[in-house]
Short mmCIF file of C-alpha atoms and ligand atoms in Angstrom, two decimals:
data_model
loop_
_atom_site.label_atom_id
_atom_site.label_comp_id
_atom_site.label_asym_id
_atom_site.label_seq_id
_atom_site.Cartn_x
_atom_site.Cartn_y
_atom_site.Cartn_z
CA MET G 1 -5.99 -24.41 -2.28
CA THR G 2 -7.72 -21.21 -1.26
CA SER G 3 -6.84 -18.77 -4.01
CA VAL G 4 -6.79 -15.01 -3.54
CA ASN G 5 -10.00 -14.83 -5.56
CA ASP G 6 -11.66 -17.47 -3.33
CA LEU G 7 -10.62 -15.58 -0.20
CA ARG G 8 -12.08 -12.33 -1.42
CA SER G 9 -15.47 -13.92 -1.94
CA SER G 10 -15.29 -16.00 1.22
CA PHE G 11 -14.65 -12.86 3.29
CA THR G 12 -17.40 -10.88 1.57
CA GLN G 13 -19.96 -13.67 1.81
CA TYR G 14 -19.26 -14.23 5.49
CA PHE G 15 -19.96 -10.61 6.32
CA VAL G 16 -22.97 -10.45 3.98
CA ARG G 17 -24.38 -13.44 5.86
CA ASN G 18 -23.84 -11.40 9.00
CA GLY G 19 -25.92 -8.49 7.77
CA HIS G 20 -23.30 -6.41 5.94
CA GLU G 21 -23.81 -4.59 2.65
CA ALA G 22 -21.21 -5.51 0.01
CA VAL G 23 -19.69 -2.25 -1.23
CA ALA G 24 -17.29 -2.11 -4.19
CA SER G 25 -13.77 -0.75 -3.87
CA SER G 26 -13.56 2.99 -4.32
CA PRO G 27 -10.94 4.41 -6.71
CA LEU G 28 -7.28 4.71 -5.77
CA VAL G 29 -7.49 8.43 -6.46
CA PRO G 30 -9.74 9.50 -3.58
CA ARG G 31 -12.76 11.54 -4.53
CA ASN G 32 -13.60 12.88 -1.12
CA ASP G 33 -10.18 13.76 0.21
CA PRO G 34 -7.90 16.10 -1.76
CA THR G 35 -5.21 15.86 0.95
CA LEU G 36 -4.70 12.16 0.37
CA MET G 37 -2.44 11.06 -2.49
CA PHE G 38 -3.91 7.57 -2.87
CA THR G 39 -6.53 5.52 -1.06
CA ASN G 40 -4.53 3.65 1.57
CA ALA G 41 -7.22 1.87 3.60
CA GLY G 42 -10.71 0.47 3.32
CA MET G 43 -12.20 3.19 5.50
CA VAL G 44 -11.25 6.06 3.18
CA GLN G 45 -14.47 5.91 1.18
CA PHE G 46 -16.47 5.83 4.44
CA LYS G 47 -14.82 8.82 6.18
CA ASN G 48 -17.87 11.04 5.91
CA THR G 49 -20.13 8.20 7.01
CA PHE G 50 -18.12 7.74 10.18
CA THR G 51 -18.33 11.44 11.01
CA GLY G 52 -22.07 11.47 10.25
CA VAL G 53 -21.78 14.01 7.41
CA GLU G 54 -22.97 11.39 4.90
CA LYS G 55 -25.87 9.02 5.48
CA ARG G 56 -25.95 5.59 3.86
CA PRO G 57 -28.86 3.20 3.60
CA TYR G 58 -26.98 0.58 5.65
CA SER G 59 -25.13 0.56 8.96
CA ARG G 60 -22.82 -2.41 8.26
CA ALA G 61 -20.58 -2.75 5.22
CA VAL G 62 -17.93 -5.09 3.81
CA SER G 63 -15.43 -4.31 1.07
CA ALA G 64 -12.24 -5.36 -0.67
CA GLN G 65 -10.45 -2.07 -1.23
CA LYS G 66 -7.61 -1.32 -3.65
CA CYS G 67 -4.86 0.43 -1.70
CA VAL G 68 -1.56 2.05 -2.64
CA ARG G 69 1.03 2.92 -0.01
CA ALA G 70 3.82 4.47 -2.00
CA GLY G 71 3.91 8.05 -0.81
CA GLY G 72 2.78 10.30 2.02
CA LYS G 73 2.28 9.10 5.58
CA HIS G 74 2.04 5.41 4.74
CA ASN G 75 4.89 4.64 2.38
CA ASP G 76 5.92 1.02 1.92
CA LEU G 77 7.87 1.52 -1.32
CA ASP G 78 11.21 0.90 0.35
CA ASN G 79 9.96 -2.27 2.02
CA VAL G 80 9.19 -4.00 -1.27
CA GLY G 81 11.73 -6.68 -2.02
CA PHE G 82 12.98 -6.59 1.57
CA THR G 83 10.06 -7.89 3.65
CA ALA G 84 7.76 -10.85 3.05
CA ARG G 85 4.66 -8.80 3.81
CA HIS G 86 4.71 -5.38 2.15
CA HIS G 87 3.45 -4.27 -1.23
CA THR G 88 2.96 -0.87 -2.79
CA PHE G 89 -0.43 -2.03 -4.10
CA PHE G 90 -2.52 -4.40 -2.02
CA GLU G 91 -6.12 -5.23 -1.29
CA MET G 92 -7.56 -4.50 2.11
CA LEU G 93 -10.51 -6.62 3.18
CA GLY G 94 -12.64 -4.87 5.76
CA ASN G 95 -15.88 -4.90 7.69
CA PHE G 96 -17.39 -1.68 9.01
CA SER G 97 -20.04 -0.72 11.50
CA PHE G 98 -21.44 2.79 11.37
CA GLY G 99 -22.82 3.23 14.88
CA ASP G 100 -24.17 -0.32 14.76
CA TYR G 101 -22.24 -3.13 16.50
CA PHE G 102 -19.13 -2.41 18.54
CA LYS G 103 -16.15 -4.04 20.21
CA ALA G 104 -17.65 -7.33 21.39
CA GLU G 105 -19.30 -8.19 18.09
CA ALA G 106 -16.30 -7.01 16.03
CA ILE G 107 -13.98 -9.29 17.99
CA ASP G 108 -16.47 -12.14 17.80
CA LEU G 109 -16.93 -11.78 14.02
CA ALA G 110 -13.18 -11.64 13.40
CA TRP G 111 -12.30 -14.54 15.67
CA ASN G 112 -15.09 -16.70 14.34
CA LEU G 113 -14.03 -16.10 10.72
CA LEU G 114 -10.38 -16.91 11.37
CA THR G 115 -10.75 -19.91 13.63
CA LYS G 116 -14.06 -21.47 12.58
CA GLU G 117 -14.79 -20.54 8.95
CA TRP G 118 -11.16 -20.59 7.91
CA ASP G 119 -10.05 -23.07 10.52
CA LEU G 120 -6.81 -21.39 11.56
CA PRO G 121 -5.24 -22.96 14.64
CA LYS G 122 -5.76 -20.81 17.69
CA HIS G 123 -2.26 -21.41 19.03
CA LYS G 124 -0.80 -19.66 15.98
CA LEU G 125 -2.61 -16.42 16.73
CA MET G 126 -1.98 -13.62 19.15
CA VAL G 127 -3.35 -10.11 19.52
CA THR G 128 -2.28 -6.65 20.58
CA ILE G 129 -4.47 -4.11 22.34
CA TYR G 130 -4.07 -0.47 23.32
CA GLN G 131 -2.42 -0.25 26.73
CA ASP G 132 -5.46 1.22 28.54
CA ASP G 133 -8.10 -0.84 26.78
CA ASP G 134 -9.14 -3.18 29.60
CA GLU G 135 -12.44 -3.77 27.83
CA ALA G 136 -10.61 -5.31 24.85
CA MET G 137 -8.47 -7.40 27.20
CA ALA G 138 -11.56 -8.84 28.86
CA LEU G 139 -13.30 -9.50 25.54
CA TRP G 140 -10.33 -11.28 23.95
CA LYS G 141 -10.08 -13.50 27.00
CA LYS G 142 -13.77 -14.26 27.02
CA ILE G 143 -14.52 -14.58 23.31
CA ALA G 144 -11.28 -16.09 22.04
CA GLY G 145 -10.22 -17.79 25.24
CA LEU G 146 -6.73 -16.32 24.88
CA GLY G 147 -4.46 -16.20 27.90
CA GLU G 148 -2.85 -12.91 28.98
CA ASP G 149 0.45 -14.11 27.51
CA ARG G 150 -1.21 -13.96 24.07
CA ILE G 151 -2.58 -10.43 24.49
CA VAL G 152 0.04 -7.71 24.32
CA ARG G 153 -0.60 -4.15 25.52
CA LEU G 154 1.04 -1.57 23.24
CA GLY G 155 1.24 2.22 23.18
CA ALA G 156 -0.52 4.84 21.13
CA LYS G 157 1.96 4.77 18.25
CA SER G 158 0.80 1.43 16.92
CA ASN G 159 -2.50 0.89 18.74
CA PHE G 160 -4.38 4.16 18.87
CA TRP G 161 -5.98 5.40 15.68
CA GLN G 162 -7.03 8.93 14.77
CA MET G 163 -8.71 10.11 11.61
CA GLY G 164 -7.06 13.53 11.90
CA ASP G 165 -6.23 16.22 14.45
CA THR G 166 -9.91 16.23 15.35
CA GLY G 167 -12.75 13.76 14.76
CA PRO G 168 -13.34 10.07 15.44
CA CYS G 169 -10.54 8.10 17.08
CA GLY G 170 -10.02 5.11 19.31
CA PRO G 171 -7.93 2.13 20.36
CA CYS G 172 -7.03 -0.73 17.96
CA SER G 173 -6.38 -4.41 18.25
CA GLU G 174 -4.07 -6.12 15.77
CA ILE G 175 -4.21 -9.86 15.10
CA PHE G 176 -0.89 -11.59 14.38
CA TYR G 177 -0.10 -14.99 12.90
CA ASP G 178 3.00 -16.98 13.83
CA HIS G 179 4.80 -18.40 10.78
CA GLY G 180 7.02 -20.54 12.98
CA ASP G 181 10.58 -20.57 14.17
CA LYS G 182 12.15 -21.14 10.76
CA VAL G 183 11.53 -17.46 10.13
CA TRP G 184 13.40 -14.70 11.96
CA GLY G 185 11.44 -12.26 14.12
CA GLY G 186 9.80 -11.83 17.49
CA PRO G 187 6.24 -11.31 18.70
CA PRO G 188 4.70 -7.81 18.61
CA GLY G 189 6.13 -5.53 21.26
CA SER G 190 9.45 -7.46 21.39
CA PRO G 191 12.75 -6.03 20.11
CA ASP G 192 12.63 -8.30 17.04
CA GLU G 193 9.07 -7.48 16.05
CA ASP G 194 10.16 -6.12 12.68
CA GLY G 195 11.07 -9.59 11.52
CA ASP G 196 8.67 -11.60 9.42
CA ARG G 197 7.88 -14.44 11.80
CA TRP G 198 4.90 -12.83 13.53
CA ILE G 199 2.88 -11.14 10.83
CA GLU G 200 0.06 -8.71 11.42
CA ILE G 201 -2.89 -9.92 9.41
CA TRP G 202 -5.84 -7.90 10.66
CA ASN G 203 -6.34 -4.59 12.37
CA LEU G 204 -9.55 -3.81 14.25
CA VAL G 205 -10.17 -0.15 15.03
CA PHE G 206 -12.65 0.70 17.77
CA MET G 207 -13.82 4.27 17.08
CA GLN G 208 -15.21 5.27 20.42
CA TYR G 209 -14.09 8.87 21.00
CA GLU G 210 -14.29 12.20 19.29
CA GLN G 211 -11.06 14.19 19.48
CA GLN G 212 -11.72 17.88 20.18
CA ALA G 213 -9.50 20.76 19.06
CA ASP G 214 -8.69 21.64 22.69
CA GLY G 215 -7.12 18.19 23.20
CA SER G 216 -10.02 16.67 25.13
CA ARG G 217 -11.86 13.53 24.05
CA ASP G 218 -15.59 12.89 24.30
CA SER G 219 -17.15 9.46 24.14
CA LEU G 220 -19.13 8.91 20.93
CA PRO G 221 -22.78 8.14 21.63
CA ARG G 222 -22.73 5.49 18.89
CA PRO G 223 -19.24 4.09 18.46
CA SER G 224 -18.14 2.54 15.15
CA ILE G 225 -15.91 -0.21 13.80
CA ASP G 226 -13.32 -0.09 11.01
CA THR G 227 -11.21 -3.13 10.20
CA GLY G 228 -8.54 -3.94 7.63
CA MET G 229 -6.93 -7.23 6.61
CA GLY G 230 -4.38 -7.53 3.82
CA ILE G 231 -5.65 -10.19 1.43
CA GLU G 232 -2.14 -11.16 0.35
CA ARG G 233 -1.04 -11.75 3.95
CA VAL G 234 -4.00 -13.89 4.84
CA ALA G 235 -3.65 -15.74 1.52
CA ALA G 236 -0.09 -16.64 2.52
CA VAL G 237 -1.39 -18.02 5.82
CA MET G 238 -4.22 -19.95 4.14
CA GLN G 239 -1.93 -21.34 1.45
CA GLY G 240 0.62 -22.52 3.99
CA VAL G 241 3.42 -20.32 2.69
CA HIS G 242 5.32 -17.80 4.73
CA ASP G 243 5.93 -15.19 2.11
CA ASN G 244 3.29 -13.04 0.37
CA TYR G 245 5.30 -13.37 -2.82
CA ASP G 246 4.72 -17.15 -2.82
CA ILE G 247 0.91 -16.99 -3.02
CA ASP G 248 -0.89 -18.06 -6.19
CA LEU G 249 -1.33 -14.54 -7.53
CA PHE G 250 2.32 -13.55 -7.08
CA LYS G 251 3.57 -16.89 -8.37
CA ALA G 252 1.77 -16.14 -11.62
CA LEU G 253 3.13 -12.59 -11.86
CA ILE G 254 6.67 -13.54 -10.87
CA GLY G 255 6.54 -16.48 -13.29
CA ALA G 256 5.54 -14.16 -16.11
CA ALA G 257 8.31 -11.70 -15.20
CA ALA G 258 10.82 -14.54 -15.13
CA SER G 259 9.92 -15.79 -18.57
CA ALA G 260 9.81 -12.28 -20.04
CA THR G 261 13.31 -11.49 -18.75
CA GLY G 262 14.81 -14.97 -18.85
CA ALA G 263 15.65 -14.75 -15.14
CA ASP G 264 15.62 -17.72 -12.81
CA VAL G 265 12.94 -17.46 -10.12
CA ALA G 266 15.16 -19.14 -7.55
CA GLY G 267 18.29 -17.24 -8.59
CA PRO G 268 19.86 -14.04 -7.34
CA GLY G 269 17.42 -12.00 -9.44
CA ASN G 270 14.55 -13.01 -7.17
CA ARG G 271 14.37 -9.65 -5.44
CA SER G 272 14.12 -7.86 -8.76
CA LEU G 273 11.33 -10.22 -9.84
CA ARG G 274 9.40 -9.37 -6.68
CA VAL G 275 9.83 -5.66 -7.22
CA ILE G 276 8.65 -5.97 -10.82
CA ALA G 277 5.60 -8.08 -9.86
CA ASP G 278 4.67 -5.67 -7.08
CA HIS G 279 5.17 -2.52 -9.11
CA LEU G 280 3.30 -4.01 -12.08
CA ARG G 281 0.16 -4.03 -9.96
CA SER G 282 0.44 -0.45 -8.71
CA MET G 283 1.28 0.96 -12.12
CA SER G 284 -1.49 -0.95 -13.88
CA PHE G 285 -4.20 -0.05 -11.38
CA LEU G 286 -3.17 3.61 -11.37
CA ILE G 287 -3.06 3.84 -15.14
CA ALA G 288 -6.45 2.08 -15.33
CA GLU G 289 -7.81 5.05 -13.36
CA GLY G 290 -6.26 7.51 -15.79
CA VAL G 291 -3.18 8.54 -13.78
CA LEU G 292 -0.31 9.02 -16.24
CA PRO G 293 3.43 9.16 -15.58
CA SER G 294 4.55 12.76 -15.22
CA ASN G 295 6.88 14.96 -13.20
CA GLU G 296 4.45 16.10 -10.55
CA GLY G 297 2.06 14.90 -7.90
CA ARG G 298 0.42 11.52 -8.35
CA GLY G 299 1.90 11.17 -11.82
CA TYR G 300 5.37 11.44 -10.37
CA VAL G 301 4.74 8.77 -7.79
CA LEU G 302 3.57 6.57 -10.66
CA ARG G 303 6.66 7.42 -12.71
CA ARG G 304 8.91 6.54 -9.78
CA ILE G 305 7.23 3.18 -9.40
CA MET G 306 7.49 2.48 -13.14
CA ARG G 307 11.12 3.50 -13.46
CA ARG G 308 12.16 1.56 -10.41
CA ALA G 309 10.57 -1.55 -11.91
CA MET G 310 12.34 -0.84 -15.18
CA ARG G 311 15.73 -0.62 -13.52
CA HIS G 312 15.09 -4.01 -11.98
CA ALA G 313 14.18 -5.43 -15.40
CA THR G 314 17.49 -4.05 -16.68
CA LEU G 315 19.28 -5.75 -13.80
CA LEU G 316 17.81 -9.00 -15.08
CA GLY G 317 19.27 -8.31 -18.49
CA ALA G 318 16.35 -6.69 -20.31
CA GLU G 319 17.41 -4.31 -23.05
CA GLU G 320 14.00 -3.82 -24.62
CA PRO G 321 10.63 -3.00 -23.04
CA VAL G 322 9.39 -6.11 -21.18
CA ILE G 323 7.12 -5.01 -18.36
CA PHE G 324 4.24 -4.17 -20.68
CA LYS G 325 4.24 -7.84 -21.68
CA LEU G 326 3.17 -8.80 -18.15
CA VAL G 327 -0.09 -6.86 -18.26
CA PRO G 328 -2.16 -9.75 -19.72
CA THR G 329 -1.11 -12.02 -16.83
CA LEU G 330 -2.26 -9.43 -14.32
CA VAL G 331 -5.54 -9.00 -16.17
CA ARG G 332 -6.05 -12.76 -16.17
CA GLU G 333 -5.44 -12.95 -12.42
CA MET G 334 -7.32 -9.88 -11.25
CA GLY G 335 -9.53 -8.77 -14.14
CA GLN G 336 -12.61 -10.54 -12.93
CA ALA G 337 -12.59 -8.78 -9.57
CA TYR G 338 -11.46 -5.48 -11.11
CA PRO G 339 -13.06 -5.02 -14.55
CA GLU G 340 -11.27 -1.68 -15.02
CA LEU G 341 -8.16 -3.78 -15.73
CA ARG G 342 -9.95 -5.57 -18.54
CA SER G 343 -11.38 -2.47 -20.15
CA GLY G 344 -8.10 -0.62 -19.71
CA GLU G 345 -5.79 -3.45 -20.76
CA ALA G 346 -4.67 -2.01 -24.10
CA MET G 347 -4.22 1.47 -22.67
CA ILE G 348 -2.25 0.18 -19.68
CA ALA G 349 0.09 -1.89 -21.84
CA GLU G 350 0.61 0.99 -24.28
CA THR G 351 1.36 3.50 -21.49
CA VAL G 352 3.84 1.14 -19.85
CA LYS G 353 5.53 0.38 -23.14
CA LEU G 354 5.86 4.07 -24.00
CA GLU G 355 7.41 4.88 -20.62
CA GLU G 356 9.75 1.90 -20.94
CA GLY G 357 10.87 3.09 -24.37
CA ARG G 358 11.38 6.62 -23.09
CA PHE G 359 13.39 5.59 -20.06
CA LEU G 360 15.47 2.84 -21.65
CA LYS G 361 17.08 5.44 -23.90
CA THR G 362 18.82 7.04 -20.91
CA LEU G 363 18.75 4.31 -18.29
CA GLY G 364 21.88 2.44 -19.44
CA ARG G 365 23.93 5.61 -19.74
CA GLY G 366 22.73 6.83 -16.33
CA LEU G 367 23.55 3.51 -14.66
CA GLN G 368 27.03 3.66 -16.19
CA ILE G 369 27.56 7.13 -14.77
CA LEU G 370 26.29 6.03 -11.38
CA ALA G 371 28.65 3.07 -11.42
CA ASP G 372 31.60 5.32 -12.35
CA GLU G 373 30.83 7.87 -9.67
CA THR G 374 30.47 5.31 -6.90
CA LYS G 375 33.28 3.02 -8.00
CA GLU G 376 35.53 3.95 -5.12
CA MET G 377 32.78 4.03 -2.52
CA GLY G 378 32.26 1.46 0.22
CA GLU G 379 29.59 0.80 2.80
CA GLY G 380 28.53 3.92 4.69
CA ALA G 381 29.57 6.31 1.91
CA VAL G 382 27.32 9.14 0.77
CA LEU G 383 26.77 10.13 -2.86
CA ASP G 384 26.74 13.90 -3.22
CA GLY G 385 23.45 15.61 -3.98
CA SER G 386 24.58 17.25 -7.18
CA SER G 387 25.48 13.88 -8.77
CA ALA G 388 22.09 12.47 -7.81
CA PHE G 389 20.50 15.59 -9.24
CA LYS G 390 22.40 15.22 -12.52
CA LEU G 391 21.06 11.66 -12.79
CA TYR G 392 17.57 13.00 -12.19
CA ASP G 393 17.81 15.94 -14.51
CA THR G 394 19.71 14.47 -17.43
CA TYR G 395 18.90 10.76 -17.22
CA GLY G 396 15.43 10.81 -15.68
CA PHE G 397 16.41 8.96 -12.49
CA PRO G 398 13.95 9.68 -9.67
CA LEU G 399 15.88 10.14 -6.41
CA ASP G 400 14.50 6.96 -4.88
CA LEU G 401 15.68 4.96 -7.90
CA THR G 402 19.23 6.13 -7.24
CA GLN G 403 18.77 5.32 -3.55
CA ASP G 404 17.37 1.89 -4.38
CA ALA G 405 20.29 1.21 -6.72
CA LEU G 406 22.82 2.03 -3.98
CA ARG G 407 21.04 0.46 -1.03
CA SER G 408 22.45 -3.04 -1.35
CA ARG G 409 25.96 -1.56 -1.24
CA GLY G 410 25.17 0.43 1.90
CA ILE G 411 25.60 3.79 0.13
CA THR G 412 23.15 6.64 0.75
CA VAL G 413 22.47 9.93 -1.03
CA ASP G 414 22.89 13.44 0.39
CA GLN G 415 19.23 14.39 0.14
CA PRO G 416 19.50 18.03 1.34
CA GLY G 417 22.14 18.47 -1.36
CA PHE G 418 19.78 16.97 -3.94
CA ASP G 419 16.94 19.26 -2.83
CA ALA G 420 19.20 22.30 -2.95
CA ALA G 421 20.32 21.47 -6.51
CA MET G 422 16.67 21.05 -7.51
CA ALA G 423 15.68 24.39 -5.94
CA ALA G 424 18.59 26.16 -7.62
CA GLN G 425 17.57 24.80 -10.99
CA LYS G 426 13.96 25.89 -10.55
CA ALA G 427 15.07 29.40 -9.60
CA GLU G 428 17.33 29.50 -12.66
CA ALA G 429 14.51 28.37 -14.94
CA ARG G 430 12.21 31.07 -13.61
CA LYS G 431 14.87 33.72 -14.16
CA SER G 432 15.59 32.82 -17.74
CA TRP G 433 11.91 32.47 -18.56
CA SER G 434 11.08 35.94 -17.25
CA GLY G 435 13.99 37.28 -19.31
CA ALA G 436 12.35 35.93 -22.43
CA GLY G 437 8.69 36.43 -21.72
CA GLY G 438 8.43 39.11 -19.06
CA ALA G 439 7.37 38.79 -15.47
CA ALA G 440 3.64 38.64 -16.17
CA THR G 441 3.85 35.62 -18.49
CA ASP G 442 6.24 34.01 -16.06
CA THR G 443 3.81 34.20 -13.16
CA VAL G 444 0.91 32.94 -15.23
CA TRP G 445 2.84 30.04 -16.72
CA PHE G 446 4.38 28.81 -13.49
CA GLY G 447 1.17 29.46 -11.61
CA LEU G 448 -0.63 27.17 -14.05
CA ALA G 449 2.09 24.55 -14.05
CA ASP G 450 2.13 24.44 -10.27
CA ARG G 451 -1.62 24.28 -10.00
CA LEU G 452 -2.43 21.80 -12.72
CA GLY G 453 0.75 19.88 -13.22
CA PRO G 454 0.81 17.30 -15.95
CA THR G 455 -1.04 14.84 -13.75
CA GLU G 456 -4.52 14.35 -15.03
CA PHE G 457 -6.82 11.71 -13.78
CA LEU G 458 -9.59 10.88 -16.12
CA GLY G 459 -12.38 8.47 -15.71
CA TYR G 460 -13.78 9.66 -12.38
CA GLU G 461 -17.28 9.50 -13.67
CA THR G 462 -16.91 6.32 -15.65
CA GLU G 463 -16.89 3.97 -12.73
CA SER G 464 -19.72 3.40 -10.34
CA ALA G 465 -18.51 3.78 -6.78
CA GLU G 466 -20.89 1.48 -5.08
CA ALA G 467 -21.72 -1.32 -7.43
CA GLU G 468 -22.13 -4.70 -5.80
CA ILE G 469 -19.02 -6.81 -5.56
P1 LIG F 1 2.59 -3.28 9.19
O1 LIG F 1 2.76 -2.93 10.65
O2 LIG F 1 2.86 -4.72 8.89
O3 LIG F 1 3.31 -2.34 8.28
P2 LIG F 1 0.20 -1.71 9.31
O4 LIG F 1 -0.07 -1.70 10.78
O5 LIG F 1 0.91 -0.54 8.73
O6 LIG F 1 1.00 -3.05 8.89
P3 LIG F 1 -2.59 -1.22 8.82
O7 LIG F 1 -2.46 0.23 8.52
O8 LIG F 1 -3.09 -1.61 10.15
O9 LIG F 1 -1.17 -1.91 8.53
O10 LIG F 1 -3.47 -1.89 7.66
C1 LIG F 1 -4.39 -2.96 7.89
C2 LIG F 1 -3.90 -4.26 7.28
O11 LIG F 1 -3.52 -4.09 5.91
C3 LIG F 1 -2.67 -4.83 7.95
O12 LIG F 1 -3.02 -5.57 9.09
C4 LIG F 1 -2.10 -5.70 6.85
O13 LIG F 1 -2.75 -6.97 6.81
C5 LIG F 1 -2.44 -4.95 5.58
N1 LIG F 1 -1.31 -4.14 5.08
C6 LIG F 1 -0.88 -2.95 5.54
N2 LIG F 1 0.14 -2.46 4.79
C7 LIG F 1 0.36 -3.38 3.82
C8 LIG F 1 1.27 -3.45 2.72
N3 LIG F 1 2.14 -2.49 2.46
N4 LIG F 1 1.21 -4.55 1.92
C9 LIG F 1 0.32 -5.54 2.16
N5 LIG F 1 -0.56 -5.53 3.18
C10 LIG F 1 -0.56 -4.46 4.00
MG1 LIG F 2 2.78 -0.32 7.92
MG1 LIG F 3 1.22 -2.58 12.31
MG1 LIG F 4 -1.99 -2.16 11.80
#
């Protein structure tokens, strides 16, 4: 069986053989982009190389990048436990060309890896292109021998990529794998495309234009390539399973979660086991980089992930901290590829255990209150914002935890009401503080709190960004 660890090296070695420099994953907390909460794609560490601001001693690179999509523009938190293909933490395999090869070679390299090196059957694959990209259409026909029925033209929303309002941009091509008709879902572009039958495994971005502020686009003199393939998705394909959560790595994590909670893997608690296994990875990798649970910024995203996992452990009957016990399994599975897990193991486990202890004190009581308040509610009902705020404020329930808890019953939360209750409380706190300390102290204290927040990320300098994989 091709394990996740085998796939990572197989991908890297293939591109190294084809003249690419192996570049290590950059941190999840981006160093070169303060606007980005977490690194969410392989290209993030190369942004300045694509724009030409930064020069590197190579023009082709390959990486396996740690990604988190649990906040901001790309947020897959709510998909976890509901789709076969989304995680909050995942690894993105990618090859990059900085003004070196372009569309024809990128398509050739990708197709050759999938169908020759990895031997995937051609009839299981199909691709999407940007609607106007006739060049990509011709290349897919010529290089892959695909018929037009296997090449779908899609609009800008899914198949045109832009770095920002200005800068490099261009059409994309996504490669999909068909898991067969036992799984619900339609091909890309069809009304059922959100199902899990046709799964997007690889995205090729052809950066060929420069977007100008006035809305015009110029052709780049030396176009570039950026690709991304989720390792868990391609592992599922290579291991002959349909679901990412059935690959070797997730089997180990879910197995550990099942024995720590006493839950049955095949039982009704399966969704909770998936959530715990997924969230274990994001929390551990974030803590390994020095992000700590807190009430603001990155630390709050981490806290939300941790507490959501903890609620799911409670659903499985846990009354004591259990998630921290899963850390050694994760380190065993991923510690060789990511040594920060090994060196941070004790700290990760301790941080998780502390947060579990803290939250378990109020979790049971909060869940009881939630159950009481929604007792009479049926599908389509809305929980008022002030109740959700009370759960947040008194019992430490992040809003999305309350939403997650109600989702399976079809109940939603009045979010504007929640936000209003939060704003009112902040205003109240400011008022009473200035009463006690005077306006000057007030401004300084809140100014500091807003600027710094309790989120501190240590360890920036302790990791080398570009060590060999
Ligand atoms: P999808 O449409 O399935 O949500 P995407 O188009 O948002 O995927 P990209 O932004 O193109 O994904 O990222 C490149 C690749 O990374 C995808 O082709 C997929 O293999 C993988 N990927 C993206 N999001 C996730 C996720 N949340 N969990 C696991 N793999 C992911
Ligand atoms: Mg997505
Ligand atoms: Mg997509
Ligand atoms: Mg995509």
